[in-house]
Amino acid sequence: MKATIIFLLLAQVSWAGPFQQRGLFDFMLEDEASGISPDEHAPEIPELDPLGPMCPFRCQCHLRVVQCSDLGLDKVPKDLPPDTTLLDLQNNKITEIRDGDFKNLKNLHALILVNNKISKISPGAFTPLVKLERLYLSKNQLKELPEKMPKTLQELRAHENEITKVRKAVFNGMNQMIVIELGTNPLKSSGIENGAFQGMKKLSYIRVADSNITSIPQGLPPSLTELHLDGNKISRVDAGSLKGLNNLAKLGLSFNSISTVDNGSLANTPHLRELHLDNNKLTKVPGGLAEHKYIQVVYLHNNNISAVGTNDFCPPGYNTKKASYSGVSLFSNPVQYWEIQPSTFRCVYVRSAIQLGNYK
Ligand SMILES: *[C@@H]1O[C@H](CO)[C@@H](O)[C@H](O)[C@H]1NC(C)=O
Ligand SMILES: *[C@@H]1O[C@H](CO)[C@@H](O)[C@H](O)[C@H]1NC(C)=O
Ligand SMILES: *[C@@H]1O[C@H](CO)[C@@H](O)[C@H](O)[C@H]1NC(C)=O
């Protein structure tokens, strides 16, 4: 169970984007990679300092990883070994994180608090964690993101909490941040402060799915490569909020109520490769696909598209596309596949890339 959940977290992490992802366990292996082979050590005599911190009762400690998951703990154990690099406290019943809970853990890289009952985090609780890179807080009862998160943080996951507000101040100076996951929180658009994500120069991945936001957040950083906003109540793709997103490769907007995609949305995202707009209320194919050089995947199934023009997907003359389509879906729309001119897909060389109808 434990292993499965860690594996799932890892799988998500490595899936998250094209940035250079350091393996979660790399830092644990540093000892082994240090070149000192075990036989060069003096014979192991366990040093038991009766006053020093040992492995907390019932936890398992190995290679600076402290595993305390699934133990029914209602608070963070005391006397955690100060050289800990990964602390796993998932699947417990912890309700509060207090100042001092993580004192001395100045080498901690990853803190896993997923699936507890945490509703309160004291403002100074994370201050000692001067090397923290990954903070996993998903499946708790937080109403707000913690204040004073370490500036070294690269990845924050706070999926499935009760967060209603994302204030700009919580991300102030977080210049190492790469991944932010805030899905399934009762956010609404008014909950995300304008420019909340703006200053983070390395931010590559944002996911705020299933959170009832009604518009694309404003002031997204140009470093962004993936933006996932599926399952919200967005009614329009606002070209302005996509302005400057030169690195955006994946845009997920499935299961919203989008009826309009502003002209210029695709021009503002010149390196977009995947656009997921299925399960919305579009009445036509978004403008700008034919001129776009890199778009490969366009999901438009389950919309209200009643006509498809011959220049909706492919440029009118000589094919100027640099990448061919690999996935276009149009099924479950009022348009019938036999009404679409075959020349509509003249720039597509793999027929199976196009899913038009449910060929009954
Ligand atoms: C979104 O709104 C619906 C009602 O329209 C509600 O049932 C659902 O819980 C809300 N989702 C979140 C994450 O708040
Ligand atoms: C968007 O572009 C299309 C084709 O270029 C044009 O017909 C349409 O009027 C434009 N819509 C707006 C709102 O500018
Ligand atoms: C689909 O679009 C037509 C207009 O083209 C509109 O009358 C109809 O209400 C729309 N249907 C849905 C389910 O939005």
Coordinates of C-alpha atoms and ligand atoms in Angstrom, one line a residue:
M1 CA 0.0 0.0 0.0
K2 CA 2.7 2.4 1.1
A3 CA 4.9 1.5 -1.8
T4 CA 2.0 1.9 -4.2
I5 CA 1.1 5.4 -3.1
I6 CA 4.7 6.5 -3.3
F7 CA 4.9 4.9 -6.7
L8 CA 1.8 6.8 -7.8
L9 CA 3.3 10.0 -6.6
L10 CA 6.5 9.3 -8.5
A11 CA 4.6 8.4 -11.6
Q12 CA 2.7 11.7 -11.5
V13 CA 5.9 13.6 -10.9
S14 CA 7.7 12.1 -13.8
W15 CA 4.7 12.6 -16.0
A16 CA 4.4 16.3 -15.0
G17 CA 6.5 17.9 -17.6
P18 CA 9.6 18.1 -19.7
F19 CA 11.7 19.9 -17.1
Q20 CA 14.7 18.0 -15.6
Q21 CA 13.1 16.1 -12.9
R22 CA 15.4 14.8 -10.2
G23 CA 14.3 11.4 -9.0
L24 CA 12.6 11.5 -5.7
F25 CA 15.0 8.9 -4.4
D26 CA 18.2 10.3 -5.9
F27 CA 19.2 12.1 -2.8
M28 CA 18.8 9.0 -0.7
L29 CA 21.3 7.2 -2.9
E30 CA 23.9 9.9 -2.5
D31 CA 25.6 7.8 0.3
E32 CA 25.9 4.8 -2.0
A33 CA 27.3 6.9 -4.8
S34 CA 29.9 8.6 -2.6
G35 CA 32.4 6.0 -3.6
I36 CA 33.1 4.6 -0.2
S37 CA 32.6 0.9 -0.4
P38 CA 31.2 -0.8 2.7
D39 CA 34.4 -2.8 3.4
E40 CA 36.4 0.4 3.7
H41 CA 34.4 1.3 6.8
A42 CA 35.6 0.2 10.1
P43 CA 33.5 -2.7 11.4
E44 CA 30.0 -1.4 12.2
I45 CA 29.5 -0.9 15.8
P46 CA 26.0 0.5 16.3
E47 CA 26.4 3.8 18.1
L48 CA 23.4 4.1 20.4
D49 CA 23.3 7.4 22.0
P50 CA 20.6 7.0 24.6
L51 CA 19.9 10.8 24.5
G52 CA 20.0 11.4 20.8
P53 CA 17.1 11.0 18.4
M54 CA 16.5 7.5 17.2
C55 CA 13.9 6.1 14.9
P56 CA 10.5 7.1 16.3
F57 CA 8.5 4.1 17.7
R58 CA 6.9 2.0 15.0
C59 CA 8.3 4.1 12.2
Q60 CA 11.0 2.6 9.9
C61 CA 14.2 4.5 9.3
H62 CA 16.5 3.5 6.5
L63 CA 19.0 5.5 4.4
R64 CA 17.8 8.7 5.9
V65 CA 14.2 7.9 4.9
V66 CA 11.8 7.9 7.8
Q67 CA 8.6 6.0 7.0
C68 CA 5.7 6.6 9.5
S69 CA 2.7 6.1 7.2
D70 CA -0.4 4.1 8.1
L71 CA 0.2 4.2 11.8
G72 CA -2.9 6.0 13.0
L73 CA -0.7 8.9 14.3
D74 CA -2.5 11.9 15.5
K75 CA 0.6 14.1 15.6
V76 CA 4.0 14.4 14.1
P77 CA 6.3 12.0 16.1
K78 CA 8.9 13.7 18.3
D79 CA 12.7 13.3 17.9
L80 CA 12.9 12.7 14.2
P81 CA 16.5 11.9 13.2
P82 CA 18.0 15.3 12.1
D83 CA 19.7 13.8 9.0
T84 CA 16.3 12.7 7.5
T85 CA 15.9 13.6 3.9
L86 CA 12.4 12.1 3.3
L87 CA 9.7 12.0 5.9
D88 CA 6.6 10.0 5.0
L89 CA 3.6 10.6 7.3
Q90 CA 0.8 9.8 4.8
N91 CA -2.4 8.0 5.8
N92 CA -2.4 9.0 9.4
K93 CA -4.8 11.1 11.5
I94 CA -2.7 14.2 12.1
T95 CA -4.9 17.2 12.6
E96 CA -2.4 20.0 13.1
I97 CA 1.2 20.9 12.2
R98 CA 2.8 22.9 15.0
D99 CA 5.8 25.1 15.2
G100 CA 8.7 22.8 16.3
D101 CA 7.2 19.7 14.7
F102 CA 10.0 19.7 12.1
K103 CA 12.8 21.4 14.1
N104 CA 16.3 20.2 13.3
L105 CA 15.2 18.7 9.9
K106 CA 17.5 21.0 8.0
N107 CA 18.3 18.2 5.5
L108 CA 14.7 17.3 4.6
H109 CA 14.0 17.3 0.9
A110 CA 10.6 15.7 0.8
L111 CA 7.7 15.8 3.2
I112 CA 4.7 13.7 2.6
L113 CA 1.6 14.5 4.6
V114 CA -1.0 13.2 2.1
N115 CA -4.3 11.8 3.5
N116 CA -4.4 13.1 7.1
K117 CA -6.9 15.4 8.8
I118 CA -4.7 18.5 8.8
S119 CA -6.7 21.7 9.1
K120 CA -4.1 23.9 10.6
I121 CA -0.4 24.6 9.9
S122 CA 1.3 27.1 12.2
P123 CA 3.1 29.8 10.3
G124 CA 6.6 28.9 11.6
A125 CA 6.2 25.1 11.2
F126 CA 8.1 24.9 7.9
T127 CA 10.8 27.5 8.8
P128 CA 13.5 24.9 9.8
L129 CA 13.1 23.1 6.5
V130 CA 15.8 25.1 4.6
K131 CA 16.2 22.4 1.9
L132 CA 12.7 21.3 1.3
E133 CA 11.9 20.7 -2.4
R134 CA 8.7 18.7 -2.3
L135 CA 5.7 19.2 -0.1
Y136 CA 2.7 16.9 -0.5
L137 CA -0.4 18.1 1.4
S138 CA -3.1 16.5 -0.7
K139 CA -6.2 15.0 0.9
N140 CA -6.4 17.1 4.0
Q141 CA -8.7 19.7 5.4
L142 CA -6.7 22.9 4.7
K143 CA -8.7 26.1 4.1
E144 CA -5.6 28.0 2.9
L145 CA -2.1 27.2 1.7
P146 CA 0.5 27.4 4.4
E147 CA 2.3 30.7 5.0
K148 CA 6.0 30.9 4.8
M149 CA 6.7 27.8 2.8
P150 CA 10.4 27.2 2.2
K151 CA 11.8 29.2 -0.8
T152 CA 13.6 26.1 -1.9
L153 CA 10.3 24.4 -2.8
Q154 CA 10.0 22.9 -6.3
E155 CA 6.8 21.0 -6.0
L156 CA 3.7 21.7 -4.1
R157 CA 0.7 19.3 -4.2
A158 CA -2.4 20.3 -2.3
H159 CA -5.1 18.4 -4.2
E160 CA -8.4 17.7 -2.4
N161 CA -8.4 20.1 0.4
E162 CA -10.9 22.9 1.3
I163 CA -8.8 25.7 0.0
T164 CA -10.9 28.7 -1.1
K165 CA -8.1 31.3 -1.6
V166 CA -4.8 31.4 -3.3
R167 CA -3.1 34.6 -2.3
K168 CA -0.2 36.1 -4.3
A169 CA 1.7 36.5 -1.0
V170 CA 2.1 32.8 -0.4
F171 CA 4.2 32.4 -3.5
N172 CA 6.3 35.4 -3.0
G173 CA 10.0 34.7 -3.8
M174 CA 9.3 31.0 -4.6
N175 CA 11.7 31.1 -7.5
Q176 CA 12.5 27.4 -7.6
M177 CA 8.9 26.3 -7.9
I178 CA 8.2 23.9 -10.9
V179 CA 5.0 22.1 -10.2
I180 CA 1.8 23.3 -8.5
E181 CA -1.2 21.0 -8.1
L182 CA -4.3 22.5 -6.5
G183 CA -7.1 20.4 -8.0
T184 CA -10.4 19.6 -6.3
N185 CA -10.5 22.6 -4.0
P186 CA -13.6 24.9 -3.7
L187 CA -11.6 27.7 -5.3
K188 CA -13.9 29.6 -7.7
S189 CA -12.1 32.3 -9.8
S190 CA -12.4 35.0 -7.2
G191 CA -10.4 32.7 -5.0
I192 CA -7.2 32.9 -7.1
E193 CA -5.7 36.3 -6.7
N194 CA -4.7 38.0 -10.0
G195 CA -1.0 37.3 -10.7
A196 CA -0.9 34.7 -7.9
F197 CA 1.5 32.5 -10.0
Q198 CA 3.2 35.4 -11.8
G199 CA 6.6 35.8 -10.2
M200 CA 7.7 32.1 -10.3
K201 CA 10.3 32.0 -13.1
K202 CA 10.7 28.3 -13.3
L203 CA 7.1 27.3 -12.9
S204 CA 6.3 24.7 -15.6
Y205 CA 3.1 22.9 -14.5
I206 CA -0.1 24.2 -13.0
R207 CA -3.1 22.0 -12.4
V208 CA -6.3 23.5 -10.9
A209 CA -8.9 20.9 -12.1
D210 CA -12.4 20.3 -10.6
S211 CA -12.4 23.5 -8.7
N212 CA -15.3 25.5 -10.2
I213 CA -13.1 28.4 -11.5
T214 CA -14.9 30.4 -14.1
S215 CA -12.0 31.8 -16.0
I216 CA -8.3 31.1 -16.9
P217 CA -6.2 32.7 -14.1
Q218 CA -4.6 36.0 -15.0
G219 CA -0.8 36.6 -15.0
L220 CA 0.5 33.1 -15.8
P221 CA 4.3 32.9 -16.0
P222 CA 5.9 32.5 -19.5
S223 CA 7.9 29.5 -18.3
L224 CA 4.6 27.5 -18.1
T225 CA 4.6 24.3 -20.3
E226 CA 1.4 22.7 -19.0
L227 CA -1.8 24.2 -17.8
H228 CA -4.6 21.8 -16.7
L229 CA -7.9 23.4 -15.9
D230 CA -10.3 20.5 -16.7
G231 CA -13.6 20.1 -14.9
N232 CA -14.2 23.7 -14.1
K233 CA -16.9 26.3 -15.1
I234 CA -14.9 28.2 -17.6
S235 CA -17.1 29.7 -20.3
R236 CA -14.6 31.4 -22.6
V237 CA -10.9 31.0 -23.5
D238 CA -9.6 34.5 -23.0
A239 CA -6.7 35.2 -25.4
G240 CA -5.4 37.8 -23.0
S241 CA -4.8 35.4 -20.2
L242 CA -2.7 33.3 -22.6
K243 CA -0.6 36.2 -23.7
G244 CA 3.2 35.5 -23.6
L245 CA 2.8 31.8 -22.9
N246 CA 5.5 31.0 -25.4
N247 CA 6.4 27.7 -23.9
L248 CA 3.0 26.3 -23.3
A249 CA 2.7 22.8 -24.9
K250 CA -0.4 21.4 -23.2
L251 CA -3.6 23.1 -22.4
G252 CA -6.3 21.0 -20.7
L253 CA -9.8 22.6 -20.7
S254 CA -12.0 19.5 -21.1
F255 CA -15.3 19.4 -19.2
N256 CA -15.9 23.1 -18.9
S257 CA -18.7 25.3 -20.4
I258 CA -16.6 26.9 -23.1
S259 CA -18.6 28.3 -26.0
T260 CA -16.0 30.8 -27.2
V261 CA -12.3 30.6 -27.9
D262 CA -11.1 34.1 -28.5
N263 CA -9.3 34.7 -31.8
G264 CA -5.6 35.1 -30.9
S265 CA -5.6 32.3 -28.3
L266 CA -3.6 30.1 -30.5
A267 CA -1.4 32.9 -31.7
N268 CA -0.5 33.6 -28.1
T269 CA 0.6 30.0 -27.5
P270 CA 2.8 29.4 -30.6
H271 CA 4.3 26.2 -29.2
L272 CA 1.1 24.5 -28.2
R273 CA 1.0 20.8 -29.1
E274 CA -2.1 19.6 -27.3
L275 CA -5.4 21.4 -26.9
H276 CA -8.1 19.5 -25.0
L277 CA -11.5 21.2 -25.5
D278 CA -13.7 18.1 -25.5
N279 CA -17.0 18.2 -23.4
N280 CA -17.7 21.9 -23.8
K281 CA -20.2 24.0 -25.6
L282 CA -18.3 25.1 -28.7
T283 CA -20.3 25.7 -31.8
K284 CA -17.4 25.9 -34.2
V285 CA -13.8 24.8 -34.5
P286 CA -11.5 27.3 -32.7
G287 CA -9.8 29.8 -35.0
G288 CA -6.1 29.8 -35.7
L289 CA -5.5 26.0 -36.0
A290 CA -4.6 26.1 -39.7
E291 CA -1.9 28.8 -39.2
H292 CA -0.5 27.1 -36.1
K293 CA 2.8 25.3 -36.7
Y294 CA 3.1 22.8 -33.9
I295 CA -0.4 21.8 -32.8
Q296 CA -0.8 18.0 -33.0
V297 CA -3.7 17.0 -30.7
V298 CA -7.0 18.8 -30.8
Y299 CA -9.9 17.2 -28.9
L300 CA -13.2 18.6 -29.7
H301 CA -15.6 15.7 -29.1
N302 CA -18.8 16.3 -27.2
N303 CA -19.4 19.8 -28.2
N304 CA -22.1 21.6 -30.2
I305 CA -20.1 22.0 -33.5
S306 CA -22.6 22.0 -36.4
A307 CA -20.3 22.7 -39.3
V308 CA -16.6 22.2 -40.1
G309 CA -15.0 24.4 -42.8
T310 CA -12.3 23.1 -45.2
N311 CA -9.8 25.6 -43.9
D312 CA -10.5 25.0 -40.2
F313 CA -7.6 22.6 -39.7
C314 CA -5.2 22.9 -42.6
P315 CA -3.6 26.0 -44.2
P316 CA -5.2 26.9 -47.5
G317 CA -2.2 26.6 -49.9
Y318 CA 1.1 24.9 -49.4
N319 CA 1.3 23.1 -46.1
T320 CA 3.2 25.3 -43.7
K321 CA 2.7 23.1 -40.7
K322 CA 5.8 21.9 -39.0
A323 CA 4.1 19.1 -37.1
S324 CA 1.4 16.9 -38.4
Y325 CA -1.8 16.2 -36.4
S326 CA -1.6 13.0 -34.4
G327 CA -5.1 13.2 -32.7
V328 CA -8.1 15.2 -33.8
S329 CA -11.5 14.2 -32.4
L330 CA -14.9 15.6 -33.5
F331 CA -17.3 12.8 -32.7
S332 CA -20.4 13.5 -30.6
N333 CA -21.1 16.8 -32.3
P334 CA -24.1 17.8 -34.4
V335 CA -22.0 17.8 -37.5
Q336 CA -22.2 14.5 -39.4
Y337 CA -18.9 13.0 -40.6
W338 CA -20.2 12.7 -44.2
E339 CA -20.8 16.5 -44.2
I340 CA -17.1 17.2 -43.7
Q341 CA -15.2 17.6 -46.9
P342 CA -12.3 15.1 -47.2
S343 CA -10.0 18.0 -48.2
T344 CA -10.5 19.4 -44.7
F345 CA -7.7 17.1 -43.5
R346 CA -5.4 17.4 -46.5
C347 CA -2.5 18.2 -44.2
V348 CA -2.9 15.0 -42.1
Y349 CA -0.9 12.0 -43.3
V350 CA -2.1 9.4 -40.8
R351 CA -5.8 8.8 -41.3
S352 CA -6.2 7.1 -37.9
A353 CA -5.3 10.4 -36.3
I354 CA -8.8 11.7 -37.1
Q355 CA -11.8 10.5 -35.1
L356 CA -14.9 11.9 -36.8
G357 CA -17.9 9.9 -35.9
N358 CA -19.2 6.8 -34.3
Y359 CA -19.3 4.8 -37.5
K360 CA -22.5 3.0 -36.9
Ligands
LIG1 C1 -18.5 22.8 -7.7 O1 -19.8 23.2 -7.7 C2 -20.7 22.1 -7.5 C3 -22.1 22.6 -7.6 O2 -22.3 23.4 -8.8 C4 -20.5 21.4 -6.2 O3 -21.3 20.3 -6.1 C5 -19.0 21.0 -6.1 O4 -18.8 20.4 -4.8 C6 -18.1 22.1 -6.3 N1 -16.8 21.7 -6.4 C7 -15.8 22.1 -5.5 C8 -14.5 21.5 -5.6 O5 -16.1 23.0 -4.7
LIG2 C1 -12.1 35.6 -35.7 O1 -11.5 35.2 -36.9 C2 -12.4 34.8 -37.9 C3 -11.6 34.2 -39.1 O2 -10.3 34.8 -39.1 C4 -13.3 35.9 -38.3 O3 -14.3 35.4 -39.2 C5 -14.1 36.3 -37.0 O4 -14.9 37.4 -37.3 C6 -13.1 36.7 -35.9 N1 -13.9 37.0 -34.7 C7 -13.6 38.0 -34.0 C8 -14.5 38.1 -32.8 O5 -12.8 38.8 -34.2
LIG3 C1 -26.2 24.2 -29.9 O1 -26.1 25.3 -30.8 C2 -27.3 25.8 -31.3 C3 -27.1 26.9 -32.2 O2 -26.1 26.5 -33.2 C4 -28.2 26.2 -30.1 O3 -29.5 26.6 -30.6 C5 -28.4 25.1 -29.1 O4 -29.1 25.5 -28.0 C6 -27.0 24.6 -28.7 N1 -27.2 23.4 -27.9 C7 -26.6 23.2 -26.7 C8 -26.9 21.9 -26.0 O5 -25.9 24.1 -26.2

